[in-house]
mmCIF file of C-alpha atoms in Angstrom:
data_model
loop_
_atom_site.group_PDB
_atom_site.id
_atom_site.type_symbol
_atom_site.label_atom_id
_atom_site.label_comp_id
_atom_site.label_asym_id
_atom_site.label_seq_id
_atom_site.Cartn_x
_atom_site.Cartn_y
_atom_site.Cartn_z
ATOM 1 C CA MET A 1 0.170 0.465 -0.105
ATOM 2 C CA LEU A 2 1.164 3.465 -1.118
ATOM 3 C CA GLN A 3 1.170 6.594 1.541
ATOM 4 C CA SER A 4 -0.494 8.176 -1.171
ATOM 5 C CA GLU A 5 -3.421 5.999 -0.802
ATOM 6 C CA PRO A 6 -5.982 8.053 1.112
ATOM 7 C CA ALA A 7 -5.986 6.044 4.804
ATOM 8 C CA THR A 8 -8.729 4.864 7.109
ATOM 9 C CA ALA A 9 -8.586 6.056 10.768
ATOM 10 C CA TYR A 10 -9.162 3.949 13.070
ATOM 11 C CA ILE A 11 -10.732 5.152 16.470
ATOM 12 C CA LEU A 12 -10.435 3.427 19.476
ATOM 13 C CA LYS A 13 -10.725 4.141 23.135
ATOM 14 C CA MET A 14 -7.727 2.000 23.936
ATOM 15 C CA TYR A 15 -4.519 0.059 21.951
ATOM 16 C CA PRO A 16 -3.906 -2.607 22.398
ATOM 17 C CA ARG A 17 -5.936 -3.999 24.295
ATOM 18 C CA PHE A 18 -5.306 -7.754 25.119
ATOM 19 C CA SER A 19 -8.820 -8.781 25.229
ATOM 20 C CA GLU A 20 -9.928 -6.858 21.761
ATOM 21 C CA THR A 21 -7.909 -9.198 19.257
ATOM 22 C CA PHE A 22 -10.776 -8.636 16.830
ATOM 23 C CA ILE A 23 -9.772 -5.500 16.435
ATOM 24 C CA VAL A 24 -6.351 -7.056 15.847
ATOM 25 C CA SER A 25 -7.330 -9.505 13.130
ATOM 26 C CA GLU A 26 -9.658 -7.033 11.669
ATOM 27 C CA ILE A 27 -6.732 -4.208 10.714
ATOM 28 C CA LEU A 28 -4.319 -7.144 9.383
ATOM 29 C CA ALA A 29 -7.196 -8.731 7.434
ATOM 30 C CA ARG A 30 -7.956 -4.503 5.919
ATOM 31 C CA GLU A 31 -4.058 -4.162 5.868
ATOM 32 C CA ALA A 32 -3.446 -7.878 3.812
ATOM 33 C CA ALA A 33 -5.831 -6.600 1.290
ATOM 34 C CA GLY A 34 -4.258 -3.618 1.019
ATOM 35 C CA ASP A 35 -6.045 -0.478 3.150
ATOM 36 C CA ARG A 36 -3.642 2.013 4.298
ATOM 37 C CA ILE A 37 -4.603 2.333 8.107
ATOM 38 C CA GLU A 38 -4.116 4.385 10.935
ATOM 39 C CA ILE A 39 -4.987 3.955 14.357
ATOM 40 C CA PHE A 40 -5.464 6.736 17.361
ATOM 41 C CA SER A 41 -5.994 5.992 20.615
ATOM 42 C CA LEU A 42 -7.667 7.826 22.770
ATOM 43 C CA ARG A 43 -5.740 6.033 26.146
ATOM 44 C CA PRO A 44 -2.894 5.037 26.102
ATOM 45 C CA PRO A 45 -2.182 1.165 26.842
ATOM 46 C CA ASN A 46 -2.638 0.002 31.040
ATOM 47 C CA ASP A 47 -1.890 -4.063 30.050
ATOM 48 C CA PRO A 48 1.857 -5.060 30.087
ATOM 49 C CA ARG A 49 0.680 -8.628 28.481
ATOM 50 C CA PHE A 50 1.715 -8.097 24.394
ATOM 51 C CA HIS A 51 -0.423 -10.409 22.154
ATOM 52 C CA PRO A 52 2.285 -11.284 19.395
ATOM 53 C CA GLU A 53 -0.105 -10.217 16.718
ATOM 54 C CA LEU A 54 0.226 -6.903 16.773
ATOM 55 C CA ALA A 55 3.676 -6.762 15.876
ATOM 56 C CA ARG A 56 2.680 -7.500 12.140
ATOM 57 C CA VAL A 57 0.121 -4.692 12.359
ATOM 58 C CA LYS A 58 1.719 -1.736 9.813
ATOM 59 C CA ALA A 59 -0.399 0.919 11.283
ATOM 60 C CA PRO A 60 0.951 3.830 13.047
ATOM 61 C CA VAL A 61 -0.201 4.611 16.236
ATOM 62 C CA THR A 62 -0.903 7.981 17.274
ATOM 63 C CA TYR A 63 -2.349 8.618 20.951
ATOM 64 C CA ILE A 64 -4.512 11.589 21.849
ATOM 65 C CA ALA A 65 -3.593 13.402 25.110
ATOM 66 C CA ARG A 66 -5.580 14.258 27.835
ATOM 67 C CA PRO A 67 -5.456 18.026 28.751
ATOM 68 C CA LYS A 68 -4.932 18.218 32.648
ATOM 69 C CA SER A 69 -4.807 21.694 32.918
ATOM 70 C CA ALA A 70 -6.114 24.384 32.466
ATOM 71 C CA GLU A 71 -3.351 26.033 29.881
ATOM 72 C CA ARG A 72 -3.117 22.324 27.945
ATOM 73 C CA VAL A 73 -6.424 22.933 27.100
ATOM 74 C CA TRP A 74 -5.939 26.185 25.136
ATOM 75 C CA GLU A 75 -2.749 24.651 23.872
ATOM 76 C CA THR A 76 -5.634 22.602 22.546
ATOM 77 C CA PHE A 77 -7.346 25.402 21.193
ATOM 78 C CA ARG A 78 -4.027 26.977 20.085
ATOM 79 C CA ALA A 79 -2.900 24.159 17.881
ATOM 80 C CA ALA A 80 -6.674 23.738 15.978
ATOM 81 C CA GLU A 81 -6.162 27.505 15.120
ATOM 82 C CA ALA A 82 -2.563 26.631 13.514
ATOM 83 C CA ALA A 83 -4.137 24.221 11.914
ATOM 84 C CA GLY A 84 -6.665 26.543 10.487
ATOM 85 C CA LEU A 85 -9.519 24.627 12.245
ATOM 86 C CA ALA A 86 -10.932 27.798 14.432
ATOM 87 C CA PRO A 87 -13.707 28.424 12.321
ATOM 88 C CA ALA A 88 -14.843 24.488 12.102
ATOM 89 C CA VAL A 89 -14.223 24.628 15.875
ATOM 90 C CA SER A 90 -16.193 27.871 16.082
ATOM 91 C CA ARG A 91 -18.869 26.108 13.958
ATOM 92 C CA VAL A 92 -19.895 23.073 16.346
ATOM 93 C CA PHE A 93 -18.714 24.980 19.649
ATOM 94 C CA ALA A 94 -22.394 24.768 20.923
ATOM 95 C CA GLU A 95 -22.118 21.011 20.666
ATOM 96 C CA LEU A 96 -18.371 20.608 22.227
ATOM 97 C CA ALA A 97 -19.629 22.711 24.751
ATOM 98 C CA THR A 98 -22.685 20.076 26.294
ATOM 99 C CA THR A 99 -20.001 17.164 25.700
ATOM 100 C CA ASP A 100 -18.122 15.894 28.567
ATOM 101 C CA THR A 101 -14.718 18.475 29.037
ATOM 102 C CA ASN A 102 -12.205 15.265 28.375
ATOM 103 C CA ASP A 103 -14.204 14.292 25.194
ATOM 104 C CA ALA A 104 -14.996 17.207 23.604
ATOM 105 C CA ILE A 105 -11.078 17.924 23.620
ATOM 106 C CA GLN A 106 -9.899 14.734 22.911
ATOM 107 C CA ALA A 107 -12.436 15.647 19.984
ATOM 108 C CA ILE A 108 -10.217 19.496 18.751
ATOM 109 C CA SER A 109 -6.977 17.504 19.401
ATOM 110 C CA LEU A 110 -8.102 14.377 17.184
ATOM 111 C CA ALA A 111 -9.513 16.411 14.256
ATOM 112 C CA VAL A 112 -5.568 18.694 14.658
ATOM 113 C CA ALA A 113 -4.108 15.096 14.681
ATOM 114 C CA LEU A 114 -6.043 14.192 11.148
ATOM 115 C CA GLN A 115 -5.293 17.215 9.833
ATOM 116 C CA ASN A 116 -2.495 16.605 7.062
ATOM 117 C CA ARG A 117 -2.988 12.972 7.041
ATOM 118 C CA ASN A 118 -4.877 11.812 3.954
ATOM 119 C CA ILE A 119 -7.686 10.251 6.125
ATOM 120 C CA ARG A 120 -10.663 9.362 3.798
ATOM 121 C CA HIS A 121 -12.593 8.025 6.859
ATOM 122 C CA LEU A 122 -12.883 7.208 10.568
ATOM 123 C CA HIS A 123 -13.976 3.818 11.666
ATOM 124 C CA VAL A 124 -14.353 3.093 15.409
ATOM 125 C CA HIS A 125 -15.407 0.511 18.014
ATOM 126 C CA PHE A 126 -17.878 1.210 20.232
ATOM 127 C CA ALA A 127 -20.714 3.199 20.450
ATOM 128 C CA SER A 128 -19.705 4.990 23.848
ATOM 129 C CA ILE A 129 -17.305 7.366 23.774
ATOM 130 C CA PRO A 130 -14.654 6.414 20.755
ATOM 131 C CA THR A 131 -18.087 7.358 18.562
ATOM 132 C CA THR A 132 -18.344 10.788 20.848
ATOM 133 C CA VAL A 133 -15.091 11.551 20.121
ATOM 134 C CA ALA A 134 -14.874 10.667 16.649
ATOM 135 C CA ARG A 135 -18.689 11.952 15.446
ATOM 136 C CA LEU A 136 -17.372 15.559 16.769
ATOM 137 C CA ALA A 137 -13.290 15.663 15.162
ATOM 138 C CA SER A 138 -16.044 14.804 11.905
ATOM 139 C CA ALA A 139 -18.185 17.167 12.634
ATOM 140 C CA ILE A 140 -14.970 19.628 12.654
ATOM 141 C CA THR A 141 -12.500 17.900 9.510
ATOM 142 C CA GLY A 142 -15.514 16.730 7.564
ATOM 143 C CA ILE A 143 -13.922 13.441 7.756
ATOM 144 C CA PRO A 144 -17.332 11.029 7.541
ATOM 145 C CA TYR A 145 -17.350 8.265 10.326
ATOM 146 C CA SER A 146 -18.328 4.922 10.877
ATOM 147 C CA PHE A 147 -18.707 2.688 13.935
ATOM 148 C CA THR A 148 -19.146 -0.920 14.679
ATOM 149 C CA ALA A 149 -21.534 -0.951 17.540
ATOM 150 C CA HIS A 150 -21.326 -4.322 20.031
ATOM 151 C CA ALA A 151 -22.367 -5.060 23.761
ATOM 152 C CA VAL A 152 -21.610 -2.885 26.905
ATOM 153 C CA ASP A 153 -21.946 0.355 24.634
ATOM 154 C CA ILE A 154 -25.374 -1.054 23.194
ATOM 155 C CA PHE A 155 -27.270 -2.532 26.179
ATOM 156 C CA VAL A 156 -25.616 -0.596 29.147
ATOM 157 C CA GLU A 157 -24.289 2.823 28.356
ATOM 158 C CA ILE A 158 -26.855 4.100 26.533
ATOM 159 C CA VAL A 159 -28.356 7.276 25.678
ATOM 160 C CA ASP A 160 -30.889 7.249 23.186
ATOM 161 C CA ASP A 161 -30.311 10.640 21.891
ATOM 162 C CA ASP A 162 -27.050 10.404 22.248
ATOM 163 C CA LEU A 163 -27.078 6.936 19.894
ATOM 164 C CA ARG A 164 -29.335 8.113 17.900
ATOM 165 C CA THR A 165 -27.784 10.673 16.332
ATOM 166 C CA LYS A 166 -24.631 9.001 16.130
ATOM 167 C CA PHE A 167 -27.058 6.906 13.996
ATOM 168 C CA ALA A 168 -27.954 9.921 11.600
ATOM 169 C CA GLN A 169 -24.835 11.717 11.005
ATOM 170 C CA ALA A 170 -23.055 8.824 11.020
ATOM 171 C CA HIS A 171 -22.032 7.256 6.627
ATOM 172 C CA HIS A 172 -22.703 4.010 7.357
ATOM 173 C CA ALA A 173 -22.601 1.742 10.893
ATOM 174 C CA VAL A 174 -22.257 -2.004 11.780
ATOM 175 C CA THR A 175 -23.001 -4.364 14.969
ATOM 176 C CA ILE A 176 -21.658 -8.064 14.900
ATOM 177 C CA SER A 177 -24.953 -10.211 15.496
ATOM 178 C CA GLU A 178 -28.674 -10.275 13.760
ATOM 179 C CA TYR A 179 -29.485 -10.100 18.015
ATOM 180 C CA ASN A 180 -28.131 -6.509 17.905
ATOM 181 C CA LEU A 181 -29.186 -5.774 14.559
ATOM 182 C CA ARG A 182 -33.028 -6.284 15.450
ATOM 183 C CA PHE A 183 -32.708 -4.984 19.020
ATOM 184 C CA LEU A 184 -31.258 -1.546 17.237
ATOM 185 C CA THR A 185 -33.570 -1.007 14.270
ATOM 186 C CA ARG A 186 -36.214 -1.737 17.354
ATOM 187 C CA ARG A 187 -35.388 0.726 19.252
ATOM 188 C CA PHE A 188 -34.025 3.402 16.512
ATOM 189 C CA PRO A 189 -36.130 2.786 13.721
ATOM 190 C CA ASP A 190 -36.322 6.179 12.112
ATOM 191 C CA VAL A 191 -31.955 6.316 11.713
ATOM 192 C CA THR A 192 -30.633 2.950 11.180
ATOM 193 C CA SER A 193 -31.606 2.665 7.475
ATOM 194 C CA ARG A 194 -28.041 2.500 7.313
ATOM 195 C CA LEU A 195 -26.615 0.256 9.948
ATOM 196 C CA HIS A 196 -25.646 -3.611 8.295
ATOM 197 C CA LEU A 197 -24.380 -7.309 9.990
ATOM 198 C CA VAL A 198 -20.608 -7.494 9.702
ATOM 199 C CA ARG A 199 -19.791 -10.549 12.030
ATOM 200 C CA ASN A 200 -16.535 -10.433 13.970
ATOM 201 C CA GLY A 201 -13.880 -12.011 12.487
ATOM 202 C CA LEU A 202 -11.283 -14.746 13.054
ATOM 203 C CA ASP A 203 -7.943 -15.083 11.105
ATOM 204 C CA LEU A 204 -8.720 -19.008 10.807
ATOM 205 C CA ASP A 205 -5.386 -19.900 10.070
ATOM 206 C CA ARG A 206 -4.685 -19.086 13.377
ATOM 207 C CA PHE A 207 -6.654 -21.230 14.173
ATOM 208 C CA PRO A 208 -6.397 -24.910 12.735
ATOM 209 C CA TYR A 209 -9.449 -27.416 13.505
ATOM 210 C CA ARG A 210 -8.753 -30.701 14.817
ATOM 211 C CA ASP A 211 -11.292 -33.564 15.537
ATOM 212 C CA PRO A 212 -11.914 -33.889 19.221
ATOM 213 C CA ARG A 213 -9.661 -36.710 21.390
ATOM 214 C CA THR A 214 -11.339 -39.283 22.922
ATOM 215 C CA ILE A 215 -12.393 -38.447 26.564
ATOM 216 C CA GLY A 216 -9.733 -40.249 29.042
ATOM 217 C CA ALA A 217 -10.285 -40.720 32.667
ATOM 218 C CA THR A 218 -10.815 -36.960 33.199
ATOM 219 C CA VAL A 219 -13.480 -35.085 31.516
ATOM 220 C CA ARG A 220 -11.055 -31.781 30.886
ATOM 221 C CA VAL A 221 -13.301 -28.386 30.945
ATOM 222 C CA ALA A 222 -11.698 -24.751 30.173
ATOM 223 C CA ALA A 223 -13.545 -21.651 30.394
ATOM 224 C CA VAL A 224 -11.951 -18.305 29.909
ATOM 225 C CA GLY A 225 -12.827 -14.622 30.349
ATOM 226 C CA ARG A 226 -12.731 -11.906 32.448
ATOM 227 C CA LEU A 227 -14.026 -12.980 35.980
ATOM 228 C CA VAL A 228 -17.141 -10.764 35.918
ATOM 229 C CA GLU A 229 -21.089 -11.234 36.344
ATOM 230 C CA LYS A 230 -21.451 -11.323 32.384
ATOM 231 C CA LYS A 231 -19.354 -14.498 31.932
ATOM 232 C CA GLY A 232 -21.590 -16.252 34.277
ATOM 233 C CA PHE A 233 -18.734 -18.632 35.893
ATOM 234 C CA GLN A 234 -20.435 -18.224 39.474
ATOM 235 C CA HIS A 235 -22.970 -20.192 37.748
ATOM 236 C CA LEU A 236 -19.871 -22.723 36.694
ATOM 237 C CA MET A 237 -18.993 -23.431 40.600
ATOM 238 C CA PRO A 238 -22.510 -25.338 42.114
ATOM 239 C CA ALA A 239 -22.632 -27.177 38.482
ATOM 240 C CA ALA A 240 -19.157 -28.066 39.279
ATOM 241 C CA ALA A 241 -20.044 -29.601 42.344
ATOM 242 C CA GLU A 242 -23.308 -31.479 41.351
ATOM 243 C CA LEU A 243 -21.030 -32.948 38.582
ATOM 244 C CA VAL A 244 -17.744 -33.797 41.465
ATOM 245 C CA ALA A 245 -21.231 -35.104 43.736
ATOM 246 C CA GLN A 246 -22.349 -36.912 41.229
ATOM 247 C CA GLY A 247 -18.397 -38.895 40.597
ATOM 248 C CA VAL A 248 -17.331 -37.282 37.412
ATOM 249 C CA PRO A 249 -13.600 -37.093 37.020
ATOM 250 C CA LEU A 250 -14.007 -33.774 36.706
ATOM 251 C CA ASP A 251 -10.649 -31.498 35.916
ATOM 252 C CA LEU A 252 -12.332 -27.663 35.190
ATOM 253 C CA ARG A 253 -9.665 -24.953 34.273
ATOM 254 C CA ILE A 254 -10.726 -20.978 34.294
ATOM 255 C CA ALA A 255 -8.516 -18.922 32.355
ATOM 256 C CA GLY A 256 -8.860 -15.385 32.871
ATOM 257 C CA THR A 257 -8.577 -12.654 35.988
ATOM 258 C CA GLY A 258 -11.233 -9.438 37.105
ATOM 259 C CA ILE A 259 -13.535 -8.889 40.393
ATOM 260 C CA LEU A 260 -15.078 -11.900 40.870
ATOM 261 C CA ALA A 261 -11.866 -13.832 41.300
ATOM 262 C CA ALA A 262 -11.660 -13.841 45.647
ATOM 263 C CA GLN A 263 -15.890 -14.649 45.318
ATOM 264 C CA LEU A 264 -14.538 -17.727 42.912
ATOM 265 C CA GLN A 265 -11.631 -18.592 44.931
ATOM 266 C CA SER A 266 -14.008 -18.798 48.169
ATOM 267 C CA ALA A 267 -16.620 -21.015 46.278
ATOM 268 C CA VAL A 268 -14.352 -23.635 45.281
ATOM 269 C CA GLU A 269 -12.785 -24.146 48.462
ATOM 270 C CA GLN A 270 -16.738 -24.235 50.409
ATOM 271 C CA LEU A 271 -17.450 -26.255 47.995
ATOM 272 C CA GLY A 272 -14.726 -28.525 48.396
ATOM 273 C CA LEU A 273 -13.629 -28.103 44.753
ATOM 274 C CA ALA A 274 -9.851 -27.418 45.268
ATOM 275 C CA ASP A 275 -8.844 -31.392 43.585
ATOM 276 C CA HIS A 276 -10.917 -30.604 40.672
ATOM 277 C CA VAL A 277 -11.279 -26.645 39.847
ATOM 278 C CA ARG A 278 -8.007 -24.406 39.321
ATOM 279 C CA LEU A 279 -8.520 -20.660 38.649
ATOM 280 C CA LEU A 280 -5.039 -20.186 36.141
ATOM 281 C CA GLY A 281 -5.381 -16.246 36.736
ATOM 282 C CA PRO A 282 -4.722 -14.266 33.370
ATOM 283 C CA GLN A 283 -3.500 -16.418 30.363
ATOM 284 C CA THR A 284 -1.130 -15.528 27.468
ATOM 285 C CA GLN A 285 -2.616 -16.303 23.812
ATOM 286 C CA ASP A 286 -0.779 -18.812 23.162
ATOM 287 C CA GLN A 287 -1.370 -20.537 27.128
ATOM 288 C CA VAL A 288 -5.820 -20.330 25.741
ATOM 289 C CA HIS A 289 -4.790 -22.039 22.778
ATOM 290 C CA GLU A 290 -2.831 -24.436 24.721
ATOM 291 C CA LEU A 291 -6.012 -24.846 27.121
ATOM 292 C CA LEU A 292 -8.341 -24.960 24.171
ATOM 293 C CA ASP A 293 -6.492 -27.680 22.868
ATOM 294 C CA SER A 294 -5.828 -30.217 25.530
ATOM 295 C CA CYS A 295 -9.822 -29.391 26.663
ATOM 296 C CA ASP A 296 -12.751 -32.211 25.862
ATOM 297 C CA VAL A 297 -15.429 -29.368 26.530
ATOM 298 C CA PHE A 298 -15.312 -25.522 26.287
ATOM 299 C CA VAL A 299 -17.841 -23.719 28.437
ATOM 300 C CA ALA A 300 -19.233 -20.454 27.945
ATOM 301 C CA PRO A 301 -22.153 -19.752 30.345
ATOM 302 C CA CYS A 302 -22.592 -16.331 29.959
ATOM 303 C CA VAL A 303 -25.481 -14.630 31.314
ATOM 304 C CA VAL A 304 -26.939 -11.220 31.406
ATOM 305 C CA ALA A 305 -25.837 -8.954 34.285
ATOM 306 C CA ALA A 306 -27.816 -7.376 37.039
ATOM 307 C CA ASP A 307 -26.886 -3.743 35.001
ATOM 308 C CA GLY A 308 -27.710 -5.338 31.845
ATOM 309 C CA ASN A 309 -24.516 -5.748 30.616
ATOM 310 C CA ALA A 310 -24.138 -8.807 28.236
ATOM 311 C CA ASP A 311 -21.540 -10.613 25.755
ATOM 312 C CA GLY A 312 -22.567 -10.105 22.715
ATOM 313 C CA MET A 313 -20.238 -12.358 20.919
ATOM 314 C CA PRO A 314 -17.875 -13.974 22.927
ATOM 315 C CA THR A 315 -14.110 -14.051 20.603
ATOM 316 C CA VAL A 316 -13.361 -16.916 22.568
ATOM 317 C CA LEU A 317 -16.407 -18.955 22.283
ATOM 318 C CA LEU A 318 -15.383 -18.682 18.208
ATOM 319 C CA GLU A 319 -11.574 -19.537 18.577
ATOM 320 C CA ALA A 320 -13.018 -23.044 20.628
ATOM 321 C CA MET A 321 -15.074 -24.013 17.822
ATOM 322 C CA ALA A 322 -12.965 -22.908 15.234
ATOM 323 C CA THR A 323 -10.258 -25.482 17.064
ATOM 324 C CA GLY A 324 -12.805 -28.496 17.320
ATOM 325 C CA ALA A 325 -13.332 -28.131 21.358
ATOM 326 C CA PRO A 326 -16.847 -29.366 21.557
ATOM 327 C CA CYS A 327 -18.538 -25.837 23.361
ATOM 328 C CA ILE A 328 -21.542 -25.649 25.822
ATOM 329 C CA SER A 329 -22.922 -21.893 26.238
ATOM 330 C CA THR A 330 -26.235 -20.027 26.532
ATOM 331 C CA ALA A 331 -28.912 -18.622 24.776
ATOM 332 C CA VAL A 332 -27.548 -14.713 25.294
ATOM 333 C CA THR A 333 -27.628 -12.044 23.172
ATOM 334 C CA GLY A 334 -26.458 -13.368 19.478
ATOM 335 C CA ILE A 335 -24.470 -16.504 21.084
ATOM 336 C CA PRO A 336 -27.373 -19.092 19.615
ATOM 337 C CA GLU A 337 -26.460 -17.648 16.176
ATOM 338 C CA VAL A 338 -23.443 -19.445 16.407
ATOM 339 C CA VAL A 339 -24.550 -22.613 19.128
ATOM 340 C CA HIS A 340 -27.609 -24.404 17.178
ATOM 341 C CA ASN A 341 -28.270 -26.601 19.975
ATOM 342 C CA GLY A 342 -27.562 -30.388 19.156
ATOM 343 C CA ARG A 343 -25.932 -29.231 15.621
ATOM 344 C CA THR A 344 -22.927 -27.114 16.402
ATOM 345 C CA GLY A 345 -22.582 -27.813 20.156
ATOM 346 C CA ILE A 346 -24.897 -27.372 23.327
ATOM 347 C CA LEU A 347 -26.914 -24.709 24.462
ATOM 348 C CA THR A 348 -28.590 -24.034 27.694
ATOM 349 C CA PRO A 349 -30.753 -22.006 29.279
ATOM 350 C CA PRO A 350 -28.139 -18.973 31.284
ATOM 351 C CA GLY A 351 -27.871 -19.242 34.868
ATOM 352 C CA ASP A 352 -29.053 -22.053 35.690
ATOM 353 C CA PRO A 353 -25.475 -24.372 37.193
ATOM 354 C CA HIS A 354 -27.684 -28.051 37.384
ATOM 355 C CA LEU A 355 -28.776 -27.501 33.399
ATOM 356 C CA LEU A 356 -25.085 -26.539 33.009
ATOM 357 C CA ALA A 357 -24.013 -29.614 34.335
ATOM 358 C CA GLN A 358 -26.740 -31.764 32.934
ATOM 359 C CA ALA A 359 -24.765 -30.234 29.423
ATOM 360 C CA ILE A 360 -21.545 -30.847 30.432
ATOM 361 C CA ARG A 361 -22.551 -34.909 31.262
ATOM 362 C CA ARG A 362 -24.045 -34.761 28.172
ATOM 363 C CA MET A 363 -21.585 -32.934 25.915
ATOM 364 C CA SER A 364 -19.044 -36.022 27.348
ATOM 365 C CA ALA A 365 -21.126 -39.238 27.376
ATOM 366 C CA PRO A 366 -20.237 -41.732 24.974
ATOM 367 C CA SER A 367 -23.366 -41.433 22.939
ATOM 368 C CA THR A 368 -22.679 -38.117 21.923
ATOM 369 C CA ASN A 369 -21.232 -37.256 18.485
ATOM 370 C CA ARG A 370 -18.641 -34.885 19.689
ATOM 371 C CA VAL A 371 -16.466 -35.227 15.821
ATOM 372 C CA SER A 372 -19.789 -34.119 14.369
ATOM 373 C CA LEU A 373 -20.675 -31.380 16.944
ATOM 374 C CA ALA A 374 -17.258 -30.046 16.920
ATOM 375 C CA ARG A 375 -17.162 -30.280 11.887
ATOM 376 C CA ASN A 376 -20.185 -28.674 11.949
ATOM 377 C CA ALA A 377 -18.716 -25.601 14.878
ATOM 378 C CA ARG A 378 -16.293 -25.482 12.462
ATOM 379 C CA ALA A 379 -17.608 -25.086 9.032
ATOM 380 C CA LEU A 380 -20.027 -22.530 11.143
ATOM 381 C CA ILE A 381 -17.553 -20.540 11.330
ATOM 382 C CA GLU A 382 -15.847 -20.933 8.178
ATOM 383 C CA ARG A 383 -18.880 -19.853 6.314
ATOM 384 C CA ASP A 384 -19.251 -16.885 8.787
ATOM 385 C CA TYR A 385 -16.672 -15.345 11.096
ATOM 386 C CA ASP A 386 -13.813 -15.402 8.568
ATOM 387 C CA VAL A 387 -12.091 -12.019 8.703
ATOM 388 C CA ARG A 388 -11.123 -12.310 5.579
ATOM 389 C CA ASN A 389 -14.995 -11.347 4.528
ATOM 390 C CA GLN A 390 -15.612 -9.532 6.861
ATOM 391 C CA ALA A 391 -13.269 -6.861 6.271
ATOM 392 C CA GLU A 392 -14.452 -7.511 2.466
ATOM 393 C CA MET A 393 -17.299 -5.912 3.365
ATOM 394 C CA LEU A 394 -16.105 -3.064 5.900
ATOM 395 C CA ARG A 395 -13.710 -2.155 2.534
ATOM 396 C CA ALA A 396 -17.410 -1.897 0.434
ATOM 397 C CA LEU A 397 -19.356 -0.159 3.283
ATOM 398 C CA ALA A 398 -16.466 2.683 3.327
ATOM 399 C CA PRO A 399 -16.862 6.010 1.354
ATOM 400 C CA VAL A 400 -15.066 5.429 -1.796
ATOM 401 C CA ALA A 401 -14.072 9.447 -1.713
ATOM 402 C CA ARG A 402 -13.863 12.389 1.070
ATOM 403 C CA LYS A 403 -16.180 15.076 0.686
ATOM 404 C CA VAL A 404 -15.785 18.226 1.091
ATOM 405 C CA ALA A 405 -16.713 20.404 4.714
#
């Protein structure tokens, strides 16, 4: 790709972020397809773990500072003046004045950073703060924007008027599941005519498939994710206790960290599961792949949290399905679009430990055709979640030429 080619700017709240591998995969796929990408991050990274795929990203990264003093704020206005953006900032000042101070100042700083970069389009992940900042920067610069709506940004951090404005002013928007698409079009029927379904993709070369192995003396169950309410691991503990009480030789390993770590460890001890359940803590991507490769059953026991937060589509569930791990999950948001009960995995109602235990017993029973489930799951992932197809869909939606502000 030539530097003279107009670039797509990715506006992200934090880059890199270890849990957002789907964004890295998307950027890599677009670069492989010939797109020139630049990344603008609104926060510095705060996780020392390094994703090996990050080393393959060619896009330069610009960090947009958040001024900590009135003097720095004033310097931002001076920079806008020097960049020739004072009239545009003045034009949208009424909107800036009603926006959170940090977001407004970062929008001006982003607009300054975009000047003279040959940027054709802004694409944002998450409809919350990053899209707020990008929308205002778009209003200042005239560069059109689009955004991907995921889950927390539309189920929890939602202000109807704000999101309606973002849809109305965007060149287009995408979301990651049919569930989300139905939810958003029902809620905002007047402004979602340019909303499209583009699922999060996987680089399938990184997840080679193998048929499930015959289960040995121990049933090895794996789960991966942040230890937070919406992941549902609190329901996996009593399910494990039920299985152990029934004499199932269980080895459950949970990878991840989060605010429920102490609560889950306490449950392990109180339920007498120390010989059967291990909380592995944060793991590298390679360690997660090893865990998926070694398990007999992968479980994603997702629930809708008390505050309404829910997983849009757990990336690690897609990864497990791609690699051939027989999967169990729950009927939450878009998950039934990939886990078809009895065909690509086992689907249970969320928040029911007894039914979760029954599902693990069924998945590990000799009568269950685990190979057929795994092969069907892989076929679905290849059909609907190949990141190369996702990149082509995003490229097709992007504007072909920049409009004059």
